[in-house]
Amino acid sequence: MEFFLQLLVVLGCLFYGAKKGGIALGLLGGIGLVILIFGFHLPPGKAPVDVMLTIIAVVAASATLQASGGLDVMLQIAEKILRKNPKYVTILAPFVTMILTMLCGTGHVVYTIMPIIYDIAIKNNIRPERPMAAASISSQMGICASPVSVAIVSFVALLAKSHLANGAEISLITVLQITIPCTIAGVLAIGIFSWFRGKDLDKDPDFQAFISTPENKQYVYGESATLLNQKLPTSQWVAMWIFLANIAVIALLGMFPELRPSFPDAKGVLKPMNMVLTIQMFMFLAGALIVIFTKVDTSKISKNEVFRSGMIAIVAVFGIAWMAETVFLAHLADMKASLGDVVKQHPWTYALMLLLVSKFLNSQAAAVATMVPVALGVGVEPGYILAFAAACYGYYILPTYPSDLATIQFDRSGTTKIGKFVINHSFILPGLIGVGTSCVFGFILASVMGYV
């Protein structure tokens, strides 16, 4: 009975925090912790310190990239690709936003590219909802394929001491070997589905009625912002190459552990420095080199969208994951007895729980930090955790995430929208198809590779 009361406290904090939005989600964890520890006398759980420190390093580097203008270079290259192949924008746009997220570690890069996707679609009589909703969902799916995203860093940190069914240790490369192909498969499925969704503009009575007035037609077909004609300074290109070079070095060090310095562990055995520390170091190095070689205005680093969203993620992971750890650690033995067999026989139930928790938390990183320790505790094999990594993205279920809301605003044609019943919005089908395909593909891939 006590467990259900404690779980009610956790859920109450989650629901109210999600309703208030932003940093409130993490702060509400403080109320839950005080009630659980001082009211129910549960021993405090362990805060995910390694995850939080890595988030700080990654966010600092990514925010420095944005402040230096290096992100604009990536966006300009992306726009050139899309405008050269306008008729295939529904397939290409999701892959472009996925790749931008993979390189930058955050899905918030879509805000600048989304007006460009709209402009290309509407000028080629393509229903904007098709590429725009697909691109918004794919930008968030790219988080699970990025070596510098908070979610992947969390996976690496939390699974670092675990072993797969074939005895292999889990490293950054091990994680990406599953998540990158799965993400590509999911994004491709989204693009194929979106190619055929909705009515063509000339057959859509609502759209035709809207553009029947000259003012609305001018609004819908008016010019959008573009980066094509802008000559970006050399310093912005330097910033981009510094950032990408550090990502390449991180991937190389993850692939070849012998390249990392070795130190004795608690038993005196020499082991390569772990990848969590490696990522932290090289992300700080990337930021430092950008500051030195591009003379970026450092006062802008802490004021941009990447930094702001990253700091919110840290507070969310700190408060929510610490609160959840406190409850689940206290009842781990009971949970093993009651849930262990169920999850072992039906691994997909873990994916479903991760998906729902992600929706409540509105954060892939927070969902991973909350659910992975619980899953390991009740006996879920690490291979299944990797196979169903894509399920940490579930906040498309309701149209409340900033990138989805922004996409609706960028679509001046009104085809990307929230339906009458809220749940029937433009993003839910691409989200379900993309995440579902990724999970199925992940299970097949993990089985073939001997991870489960």
GROMACS .gro file of C-alpha atoms in nm:
model
  452
    1MET     CA    1   0.000   0.000   0.000
    2GLU     CA    2   0.285   0.238   0.087
    3PHE     CA    3   0.442   0.180  -0.254
    4PHE     CA    4   0.126   0.293  -0.435
    5LEU     CA    5   0.104   0.605  -0.219
    6GLN     CA    6   0.466   0.684  -0.298
    7LEU     CA    7   0.406   0.616  -0.667
    8LEU     CA    8   0.111   0.853  -0.651
    9VAL     CA    9   0.343   1.123  -0.517
   10VAL     CA   10   0.583   1.067  -0.809
   11LEU     CA   11   0.304   1.071  -1.068
   12GLY     CA   12   0.150   1.382  -0.910
   13CYS     CA   13   0.481   1.566  -0.941
   14LEU     CA   14   0.523   1.448  -1.300
   15PHE     CA   15   0.175   1.553  -1.410
   16TYR     CA   16   0.185   1.892  -1.242
   17GLY     CA   17   0.542   1.958  -1.357
   18ALA     CA   18   0.453   1.864  -1.716
   19LYS     CA   19   0.150   2.093  -1.699
   20LYS     CA   20   0.358   2.390  -1.582
   21GLY     CA   21   0.627   2.309  -1.840
   22GLY     CA   22   0.990   2.411  -1.870
   23ILE     CA   23   1.216   2.395  -1.569
   24ALA     CA   24   0.918   2.333  -1.337
   25LEU     CA   25   0.932   1.962  -1.424
   26GLY     CA   26   1.265   1.921  -1.246
   27LEU     CA   27   1.180   2.154  -0.957
   28LEU     CA   28   0.869   1.952  -0.875
   29GLY     CA   29   1.101   1.661  -0.808
   30GLY     CA   30   1.211   1.851  -0.497
   31ILE     CA   31   0.861   1.831  -0.350
   32GLY     CA   32   0.849   1.459  -0.421
   33LEU     CA   33   1.190   1.401  -0.263
   34VAL     CA   34   1.099   1.584   0.059
   35ILE     CA   35   0.772   1.389   0.093
   36LEU     CA   36   0.938   1.054   0.017
   37ILE     CA   37   1.240   1.102   0.241
   38PHE     CA   38   1.098   1.304   0.533
   39GLY     CA   39   0.742   1.170   0.512
   40PHE     CA   40   0.792   0.805   0.417
   41HIS     CA   41   1.151   0.783   0.549
   42LEU     CA   42   1.288   0.630   0.229
   43PRO     CA   43   1.667   0.641   0.193
   44PRO     CA   44   1.770   0.899  -0.072
   45GLY     CA   45   1.848   0.755  -0.413
   46LYS     CA   46   2.155   0.847  -0.612
   47ALA     CA   47   2.128   1.145  -0.844
   48PRO     CA   48   2.253   1.075  -1.201
   49VAL     CA   49   2.564   1.289  -1.160
   50ASP     CA   50   2.761   1.143  -1.454
   51VAL     CA   51   2.469   1.207  -1.687
   52MET     CA   52   2.425   1.564  -1.563
   53LEU     CA   53   2.794   1.651  -1.596
   54THR     CA   54   2.799   1.516  -1.952
   55ILE     CA   55   2.488   1.717  -2.040
   56ILE     CA   56   2.668   2.031  -1.919
   57ALA     CA   57   2.971   1.960  -2.139
   58VAL     CA   58   2.766   1.876  -2.450
   59VAL     CA   59   2.531   2.172  -2.409
   60ALA     CA   60   2.818   2.413  -2.353
   61ALA     CA   61   2.987   2.302  -2.676
   62SER     CA   62   2.665   2.305  -2.881
   63ALA     CA   63   2.563   2.647  -2.750
   64THR     CA   64   2.909   2.780  -2.835
   65LEU     CA   65   2.866   2.643  -3.188
   66GLN     CA   66   2.535   2.827  -3.222
   67ALA     CA   67   2.672   3.151  -3.080
   68SER     CA   68   2.966   3.139  -3.323
   69GLY     CA   69   2.740   3.102  -3.625
   70GLY     CA   70   2.873   2.755  -3.707
   71LEU     CA   71   2.519   2.621  -3.697
   72ASP     CA   72   2.420   2.861  -3.978
   73VAL     CA   73   2.678   2.695  -4.204
   74MET     CA   74   2.514   2.355  -4.149
   75LEU     CA   75   2.172   2.504  -4.218
   76GLN     CA   76   2.292   2.670  -4.538
   77ILE     CA   77   2.429   2.338  -4.666
   78ALA     CA   78   2.100   2.170  -4.575
   79GLU     CA   79   1.900   2.434  -4.764
   80LYS     CA   80   2.111   2.385  -5.078
   81ILE     CA   81   2.039   2.010  -5.071
   82LEU     CA   82   1.664   2.063  -5.032
   83ARG     CA   83   1.629   2.336  -5.297
   84LYS     CA   84   1.820   2.131  -5.555
   85ASN     CA   85   1.568   1.846  -5.514
   86PRO     CA   86   1.236   2.024  -5.442
   87LYS     CA   87   1.003   1.746  -5.562
   88TYR     CA   88   1.158   1.503  -5.314
   89VAL     CA   89   1.133   1.736  -5.015
   90THR     CA   90   0.896   1.497  -4.832
   91ILE     CA   91   1.166   1.228  -4.829
   92LEU     CA   92   1.472   1.452  -4.799
   93ALA     CA   93   1.350   1.697  -4.532
   94PRO     CA   94   1.317   1.431  -4.256
   95PHE     CA   95   1.669   1.305  -4.329
   96VAL     CA   96   1.809   1.658  -4.332
   97THR     CA   97   1.663   1.740  -3.989
   98MET     CA   98   1.771   1.400  -3.856
   99ILE     CA   99   2.131   1.460  -3.969
  100LEU     CA  100   2.137   1.814  -3.827
  101THR     CA  101   2.026   1.673  -3.491
  102MET     CA  102   2.284   1.393  -3.509
  103LEU     CA  103   2.562   1.647  -3.564
  104CYS     CA  104   2.447   1.904  -3.307
  105GLY     CA  105   2.298   1.676  -3.040
  106THR     CA  106   1.971   1.870  -3.015
  107GLY     CA  107   1.648   1.875  -3.213
  108HIS     CA  108   1.607   2.249  -3.166
  109VAL     CA  109   1.803   2.312  -3.485
  110VAL     CA  110   1.476   2.266  -3.681
  111TYR     CA  111   1.349   2.614  -3.603
  112THR     CA  112   1.563   2.775  -3.873
  113ILE     CA  113   1.523   2.506  -4.140
  114MET     CA  114   1.143   2.468  -4.103
  115PRO     CA  115   1.048   2.792  -4.289
  116ILE     CA  116   1.275   2.677  -4.573
  117ILE     CA  117   1.099   2.338  -4.591
  118TYR     CA  118   0.764   2.519  -4.602
  119ASP     CA  119   0.876   2.750  -4.880
  120ILE     CA  120   1.003   2.462  -5.096
  121ALA     CA  121   0.684   2.260  -5.044
  122ILE     CA  122   0.432   2.537  -5.111
  123LYS     CA  123   0.619   2.664  -5.421
  124ASN     CA  124   0.605   2.311  -5.568
  125ASN     CA  125   0.238   2.254  -5.480
  126ILE     CA  126   0.328   1.990  -5.221
  127ARG     CA  127   0.106   1.973  -4.915
  128PRO     CA  128   0.334   2.135  -4.650
  129GLU     CA  129   0.208   1.901  -4.377
  130ARG     CA  130   0.381   1.612  -4.551
  131PRO     CA  131   0.746   1.723  -4.520
  132MET     CA  132   0.699   1.954  -4.219
  133ALA     CA  133   0.539   1.710  -3.975
  134ALA     CA  134   0.781   1.441  -4.091
  135ALA     CA  135   1.079   1.674  -4.045
  136SER     CA  136   0.970   1.778  -3.696
  137ILE     CA  137   0.935   1.417  -3.579
  138SER     CA  138   1.259   1.310  -3.749
  139SER     CA  139   1.453   1.592  -3.585
  140GLN     CA  140   1.365   1.447  -3.245
  141MET     CA  141   1.433   1.090  -3.357
  142GLY     CA  142   1.783   1.198  -3.458
  143ILE     CA  143   1.865   1.244  -3.089
  144CYS     CA  144   1.892   0.866  -3.052
  145ALA     CA  145   2.148   0.855  -3.334
  146SER     CA  146   2.370   1.140  -3.215
  147PRO     CA  147   2.699   1.062  -3.038
  148VAL     CA  148   2.673   1.394  -2.852
  149SER     CA  149   2.304   1.397  -2.760
  150VAL     CA  150   2.206   1.393  -2.395
  151ALA     CA  151   1.996   1.078  -2.439
  152ILE     CA  152   2.277   0.873  -2.597
  153VAL     CA  153   2.527   1.000  -2.342
  154SER     CA  154   2.281   0.887  -2.074
  155PHE     CA  155   2.254   0.541  -2.228
  156VAL     CA  156   2.634   0.509  -2.236
  157ALA     CA  157   2.674   0.630  -1.877
  158LEU     CA  158   2.398   0.409  -1.734
  159LEU     CA  159   2.492   0.094  -1.927
  160ALA     CA  160   2.870   0.132  -1.901
  161LYS     CA  161   2.905  -0.148  -1.643
  162SER     CA  162   2.659  -0.384  -1.811
  163HIS     CA  163   2.727  -0.666  -2.055
  164LEU     CA  164   2.528  -0.789  -2.353
  165ALA     CA  165   2.408  -1.146  -2.405
  166ASN     CA  166   2.723  -1.226  -2.606
  167GLY     CA  167   2.942  -1.099  -2.322
  168ALA     CA  168   3.046  -0.776  -2.494
  169GLU     CA  169   3.079  -0.456  -2.293
  170ILE     CA  170   2.856  -0.163  -2.384
  171SER     CA  171   3.034   0.139  -2.529
  172LEU     CA  172   2.935   0.444  -2.731
  173ILE     CA  173   2.998   0.253  -3.055
  174THR     CA  174   2.793  -0.044  -2.933
  175VAL     CA  175   2.498   0.188  -2.867
  176LEU     CA  176   2.529   0.372  -3.200
  177GLN     CA  177   2.557   0.045  -3.394
  178ILE     CA  178   2.197  -0.017  -3.293
  179THR     CA  179   2.049   0.332  -3.273
  180ILE     CA  180   2.180   0.480  -3.600
  181PRO     CA  181   2.043   0.207  -3.834
  182CYS     CA  182   1.717   0.200  -3.637
  183THR     CA  183   1.675   0.575  -3.663
  184ILE     CA  184   1.743   0.569  -4.038
  185ALA     CA  185   1.484   0.292  -4.083
  186GLY     CA  186   1.228   0.487  -3.879
  187VAL     CA  187   1.287   0.813  -4.067
  188LEU     CA  188   1.261   0.635  -4.403
  189ALA     CA  189   0.927   0.485  -4.295
  190ILE     CA  190   0.806   0.833  -4.195
  191GLY     CA  191   0.906   0.977  -4.534
  192ILE     CA  192   0.733   0.700  -4.732
  193PHE     CA  193   0.414   0.735  -4.528
  194SER     CA  194   0.417   1.115  -4.552
  195TRP     CA  195   0.456   1.109  -4.931
  196PHE     CA  196   0.095   0.984  -4.956
  197ARG     CA  197  -0.072   1.149  -4.656
  198GLY     CA  198  -0.346   1.408  -4.681
  199LYS     CA  199  -0.514   1.557  -4.987
  200ASP     CA  200  -0.319   1.729  -5.262
  201LEU     CA  201  -0.355   2.105  -5.231
  202ASP     CA  202  -0.565   2.137  -5.545
  203LYS     CA  203  -0.810   1.879  -5.409
  204ASP     CA  204  -0.827   2.012  -5.052
  205PRO     CA  205  -1.149   2.216  -5.016
  206ASP     CA  206  -1.040   2.376  -4.688
  207PHE     CA  207  -0.714   2.499  -4.838
  208GLN     CA  208  -0.881   2.621  -5.157
  209ALA     CA  209  -1.142   2.811  -4.956
  210PHE     CA  210  -0.866   2.973  -4.747
  211ILE     CA  211  -0.665   3.101  -5.045
  212SER     CA  212  -0.976   3.222  -5.230
  213THR     CA  213  -0.912   3.571  -5.090
  214PRO     CA  214  -0.607   3.758  -5.229
  215GLU     CA  215  -0.476   3.849  -4.881
  216ASN     CA  216  -0.468   3.487  -4.768
  217LYS     CA  217  -0.312   3.371  -5.094
  218GLN     CA  218  -0.033   3.628  -5.058
  219TYR     CA  219   0.017   3.517  -4.697
  220VAL     CA  220   0.040   3.150  -4.795
  221TYR     CA  221   0.266   3.191  -5.099
  222GLY     CA  222   0.472   3.487  -4.975
  223GLU     CA  223   0.850   3.469  -4.956
  224SER     CA  224   1.023   3.292  -4.667
  225ALA     CA  225   1.364   3.350  -4.516
  226THR     CA  226   1.662   3.193  -4.691
  227LEU     CA  227   2.032   3.146  -4.621
  228LEU     CA  228   2.129   3.079  -4.984
  229ASN     CA  229   2.233   3.433  -5.074
  230GLN     CA  230   2.421   3.498  -4.753
  231LYS     CA  231   2.800   3.487  -4.762
  232LEU     CA  232   2.897   3.343  -4.427
  233PRO     CA  233   3.232   3.452  -4.282
  234THR     CA  234   3.526   3.212  -4.257
  235SER     CA  235   3.505   3.210  -3.877
  236GLN     CA  236   3.166   3.037  -3.894
  237TRP     CA  237   3.306   2.763  -4.117
  238VAL     CA  238   3.600   2.721  -3.878
  239ALA     CA  239   3.358   2.681  -3.586
  240MET     CA  240   3.164   2.412  -3.770
  241TRP     CA  241   3.475   2.215  -3.864
  242ILE     CA  242   3.612   2.234  -3.508
  243PHE     CA  243   3.285   2.095  -3.372
  244LEU     CA  244   3.262   1.816  -3.631
  245ALA     CA  245   3.629   1.725  -3.585
  246ASN     CA  246   3.575   1.674  -3.213
  247ILE     CA  247   3.271   1.454  -3.281
  248ALA     CA  248   3.487   1.248  -3.520
  249VAL     CA  249   3.758   1.210  -3.254
  250ILE     CA  250   3.499   1.098  -2.998
  251ALA     CA  251   3.367   0.836  -3.241
  252LEU     CA  252   3.724   0.720  -3.317
  253LEU     CA  253   3.812   0.685  -2.948
  254GLY     CA  254   3.491   0.494  -2.890
  255MET     CA  255   3.568   0.257  -3.176
  256PHE     CA  256   3.930   0.197  -3.070
  257PRO     CA  257   3.958   0.188  -2.686
  258GLU     CA  258   4.333   0.132  -2.711
  259LEU     CA  259   4.370   0.494  -2.822
  260ARG     CA  260   4.242   0.616  -2.486
  261PRO     CA  261   4.484   0.640  -2.189
  262SER     CA  262   4.458   0.348  -1.945
  263PHE     CA  263   4.445   0.367  -1.566
  264PRO     CA  264   4.421   0.100  -1.293
  265ASP     CA  265   4.071   0.028  -1.163
  266ALA     CA  266   3.977  -0.061  -0.802
  267LYS     CA  267   4.131  -0.407  -0.851
  268GLY     CA  268   4.450  -0.269  -1.004
  269VAL     CA  269   4.363  -0.381  -1.358
  270LEU     CA  270   4.455  -0.135  -1.633
  271LYS     CA  271   4.148  -0.021  -1.825
  272PRO     CA  272   4.097   0.252  -2.087
  273MET     CA  273   3.943   0.575  -1.960
  274ASN     CA  274   3.565   0.544  -1.991
  275MET     CA  275   3.376   0.713  -2.274
  276VAL     CA  276   3.168   0.931  -2.042
  277LEU     CA  277   3.479   1.122  -1.935
  278THR     CA  278   3.609   1.120  -2.292
  279ILE     CA  279   3.291   1.284  -2.424
  280GLN     CA  280   3.300   1.544  -2.148
  281MET     CA  281   3.662   1.636  -2.219
  282PHE     CA  282   3.631   1.665  -2.595
  283MET     CA  283   3.308   1.862  -2.580
  284PHE     CA  284   3.476   2.117  -2.353
  285LEU     CA  285   3.774   2.112  -2.592
  286ALA     CA  286   3.543   2.182  -2.887
  287GLY     CA  287   3.388   2.480  -2.711
  288ALA     CA  288   3.726   2.613  -2.603
  289LEU     CA  289   3.875   2.589  -2.954
  290ILE     CA  290   3.574   2.767  -3.104
  291VAL     CA  291   3.614   3.049  -2.851
  292ILE     CA  292   3.987   3.080  -2.924
  293PHE     CA  293   3.983   3.059  -3.304
  294THR     CA  294   3.658   3.237  -3.391
  295LYS     CA  295   3.650   3.514  -3.129
  296VAL     CA  296   3.287   3.437  -3.055
  297ASP     CA  297   3.102   3.675  -2.823
  298THR     CA  298   3.097   3.453  -2.513
  299SER     CA  299   2.813   3.653  -2.358
  300LYS     CA  300   2.582   3.507  -2.628
  301ILE     CA  301   2.659   3.145  -2.540
  302SER     CA  302   2.438   3.134  -2.232
  303LYS     CA  303   2.155   3.324  -2.399
  304ASN     CA  304   2.070   3.106  -2.700
  305GLU     CA  305   1.805   2.833  -2.740
  306VAL     CA  306   2.047   2.540  -2.723
  307PHE     CA  307   2.188   2.651  -2.387
  308ARG     CA  308   1.845   2.728  -2.245
  309SER     CA  309   1.694   2.393  -2.343
  310GLY     CA  310   2.004   2.210  -2.219
  311MET     CA  311   1.989   2.368  -1.876
  312ILE     CA  312   1.621   2.276  -1.850
  313ALA     CA  313   1.717   1.917  -1.935
  314ILE     CA  314   1.974   1.914  -1.653
  315VAL     CA  315   1.723   2.030  -1.393
  316ALA     CA  316   1.464   1.781  -1.523
  317VAL     CA  317   1.710   1.491  -1.507
  318PHE     CA  318   1.830   1.598  -1.162
  319GLY     CA  319   1.490   1.636  -0.996
  320ILE     CA  320   1.279   1.372  -1.169
  321ALA     CA  321   1.541   1.097  -1.202
  322TRP     CA  322   1.656   1.144  -0.841
  323MET     CA  323   1.297   1.123  -0.716
  324ALA     CA  324   1.220   0.813  -0.924
  325GLU     CA  325   1.544   0.646  -0.817
  326THR     CA  326   1.452   0.703  -0.451
  327VAL     CA  327   1.118   0.523  -0.488
  328PHE     CA  328   1.226   0.238  -0.711
  329LEU     CA  329   1.547   0.165  -0.522
  330ALA     CA  330   1.352   0.126  -0.198
  331HIS     CA  331   1.116  -0.128  -0.360
  332LEU     CA  332   1.358  -0.295  -0.599
  333ALA     CA  333   1.329  -0.641  -0.444
  334ASP     CA  334   0.948  -0.636  -0.462
  335MET     CA  335   0.954  -0.507  -0.818
  336LYS     CA  336   1.192  -0.784  -0.923
  337ALA     CA  337   0.957  -1.042  -0.778
  338SER     CA  338   0.642  -0.900  -0.935
  339LEU     CA  339   0.762  -0.749  -1.263
  340GLY     CA  340   1.085  -0.933  -1.343
  341ASP     CA  341   0.926  -1.239  -1.505
  342VAL     CA  342   0.669  -1.034  -1.695
  343VAL     CA  343   0.930  -0.803  -1.849
  344LYS     CA  344   1.162  -1.094  -1.929
  345GLN     CA  345   0.884  -1.284  -2.109
  346HIS     CA  346   0.744  -0.973  -2.279
  347PRO     CA  347   1.033  -0.727  -2.334
  348TRP     CA  348   0.808  -0.497  -2.535
  349THR     CA  349   0.639  -0.393  -2.207
  350TYR     CA  350   0.960  -0.208  -2.116
  351ALA     CA  351   0.941  -0.016  -2.445
  352LEU     CA  352   0.579   0.077  -2.374
  353MET     CA  353   0.664   0.202  -2.023
  354LEU     CA  354   0.959   0.403  -2.158
  355LEU     CA  355   0.735   0.560  -2.424
  356LEU     CA  356   0.474   0.668  -2.168
  357VAL     CA  357   0.732   0.803  -1.924
  358SER     CA  358   0.888   1.003  -2.207
  359LYS     CA  359   0.550   1.161  -2.278
  360PHE     CA  360   0.511   1.265  -1.914
  361LEU     CA  361   0.865   1.403  -1.893
  362ASN     CA  362   0.881   1.561  -2.242
  363SER     CA  363   1.248   1.465  -2.252
  364GLN     CA  364   1.428   1.166  -2.398
  365ALA     CA  365   1.723   1.215  -2.165
  366ALA     CA  366   1.504   1.235  -1.855
  367ALA     CA  367   1.310   0.925  -1.965
  368VAL     CA  368   1.634   0.733  -2.013
  369ALA     CA  369   1.779   0.850  -1.681
  370THR     CA  370   1.454   0.752  -1.505
  371MET     CA  371   1.370   0.419  -1.667
  372VAL     CA  372   1.702   0.251  -1.755
  373PRO     CA  373   1.813   0.204  -1.390
  374VAL     CA  374   1.465   0.067  -1.310
  375ALA     CA  375   1.479  -0.170  -1.608
  376LEU     CA  376   1.823  -0.298  -1.510
  377GLY     CA  377   1.704  -0.337  -1.153
  378VAL     CA  378   1.410  -0.562  -1.243
  379GLY     CA  379   1.621  -0.775  -1.474
  380VAL     CA  380   1.566  -0.636  -1.826
  381GLU     CA  381   1.859  -0.747  -2.039
  382PRO     CA  382   2.077  -0.457  -2.161
  383GLY     CA  383   2.033  -0.582  -2.517
  384TYR     CA  384   1.660  -0.513  -2.501
  385ILE     CA  385   1.725  -0.168  -2.355
  386LEU     CA  386   1.938  -0.089  -2.659
  387ALA     CA  387   1.697  -0.252  -2.904
  388PHE     CA  388   1.408  -0.036  -2.784
  389ALA     CA  389   1.611   0.285  -2.739
  390ALA     CA  390   1.384   0.472  -2.982
  391ALA     CA  391   1.093   0.432  -2.739
  392CYS     CA  392   1.245   0.709  -2.524
  393TYR     CA  393   1.078   0.949  -2.771
  394GLY     CA  394   0.709   0.959  -2.688
  395TYR     CA  395   0.630   1.327  -2.642
  396TYR     CA  396   0.479   1.351  -2.990
  397ILE     CA  397   0.167   1.175  -2.856
  398LEU     CA  398   0.019   1.510  -2.758
  399PRO     CA  399   0.110   1.822  -2.961
  400THR     CA  400   0.274   2.007  -2.673
  401TYR     CA  401   0.645   1.998  -2.760
  402PRO     CA  402   0.801   2.330  -2.872
  403SER     CA  403   0.931   2.203  -3.208
  404ASP     CA  404   0.587   2.066  -3.302
  405LEU     CA  405   0.410   2.384  -3.197
  406ALA     CA  406   0.662   2.593  -3.389
  407THR     CA  407   0.611   2.377  -3.698
  408ILE     CA  408   0.237   2.446  -3.688
  409GLN     CA  409   0.311   2.819  -3.681
  410PHE     CA  410   0.562   2.798  -3.968
  411ASP     CA  411   0.305   2.624  -4.191
  412ARG     CA  412   0.114   2.925  -4.323
  413SER     CA  413  -0.109   2.700  -4.534
  414GLY     CA  414  -0.274   2.559  -4.222
  415THR     CA  415  -0.230   2.196  -4.331
  416THR     CA  416  -0.009   2.111  -4.031
  417LYS     CA  417  -0.250   2.138  -3.742
  418ILE     CA  418  -0.404   2.009  -3.420
  419GLY     CA  419  -0.729   1.825  -3.486
  420LYS     CA  420  -1.068   1.874  -3.326
  421PHE     CA  421  -1.001   1.599  -3.071
  422VAL     CA  422  -0.640   1.715  -2.999
  423ILE     CA  423  -0.503   1.361  -3.024
  424ASN     CA  424  -0.568   1.361  -3.403
  425HIS     CA  425  -0.290   1.605  -3.486
  426SER     CA  426  -0.038   1.608  -3.771
  427PHE     CA  427   0.248   1.453  -3.574
  428ILE     CA  428   0.100   1.145  -3.409
  429LEU     CA  429   0.099   0.910  -3.711
  430PRO     CA  430   0.456   0.996  -3.824
  431GLY     CA  431   0.566   0.957  -3.462
  432LEU     CA  432   0.402   0.618  -3.410
  433ILE     CA  433   0.528   0.490  -3.747
  434GLY     CA  434   0.883   0.619  -3.696
  435VAL     CA  435   0.930   0.502  -3.336
  436GLY     CA  436   0.747   0.174  -3.400
  437THR     CA  437   0.960   0.093  -3.704
  438SER     CA  438   1.279   0.182  -3.514
  439CYS     CA  439   1.189  -0.046  -3.224
  440VAL     CA  440   1.102  -0.341  -3.448
  441PHE     CA  441   1.419  -0.291  -3.652
  442GLY     CA  442   1.618  -0.253  -3.329
  443PHE     CA  443   1.489  -0.584  -3.195
  444ILE     CA  444   1.576  -0.762  -3.521
  445LEU     CA  445   1.922  -0.603  -3.537
  446ALA     CA  446   1.999  -0.677  -3.170
  447SER     CA  447   1.895  -1.040  -3.223
  448VAL     CA  448   2.112  -1.081  -3.534
  449MET     CA  449   2.412  -0.925  -3.356
  450GLY     CA  450   2.371  -1.152  -3.054
  451TYR     CA  451   2.291  -0.871  -2.811
  452VAL     CA  452   1.974  -1.045  -2.683
   0.00000   0.00000   0.00000
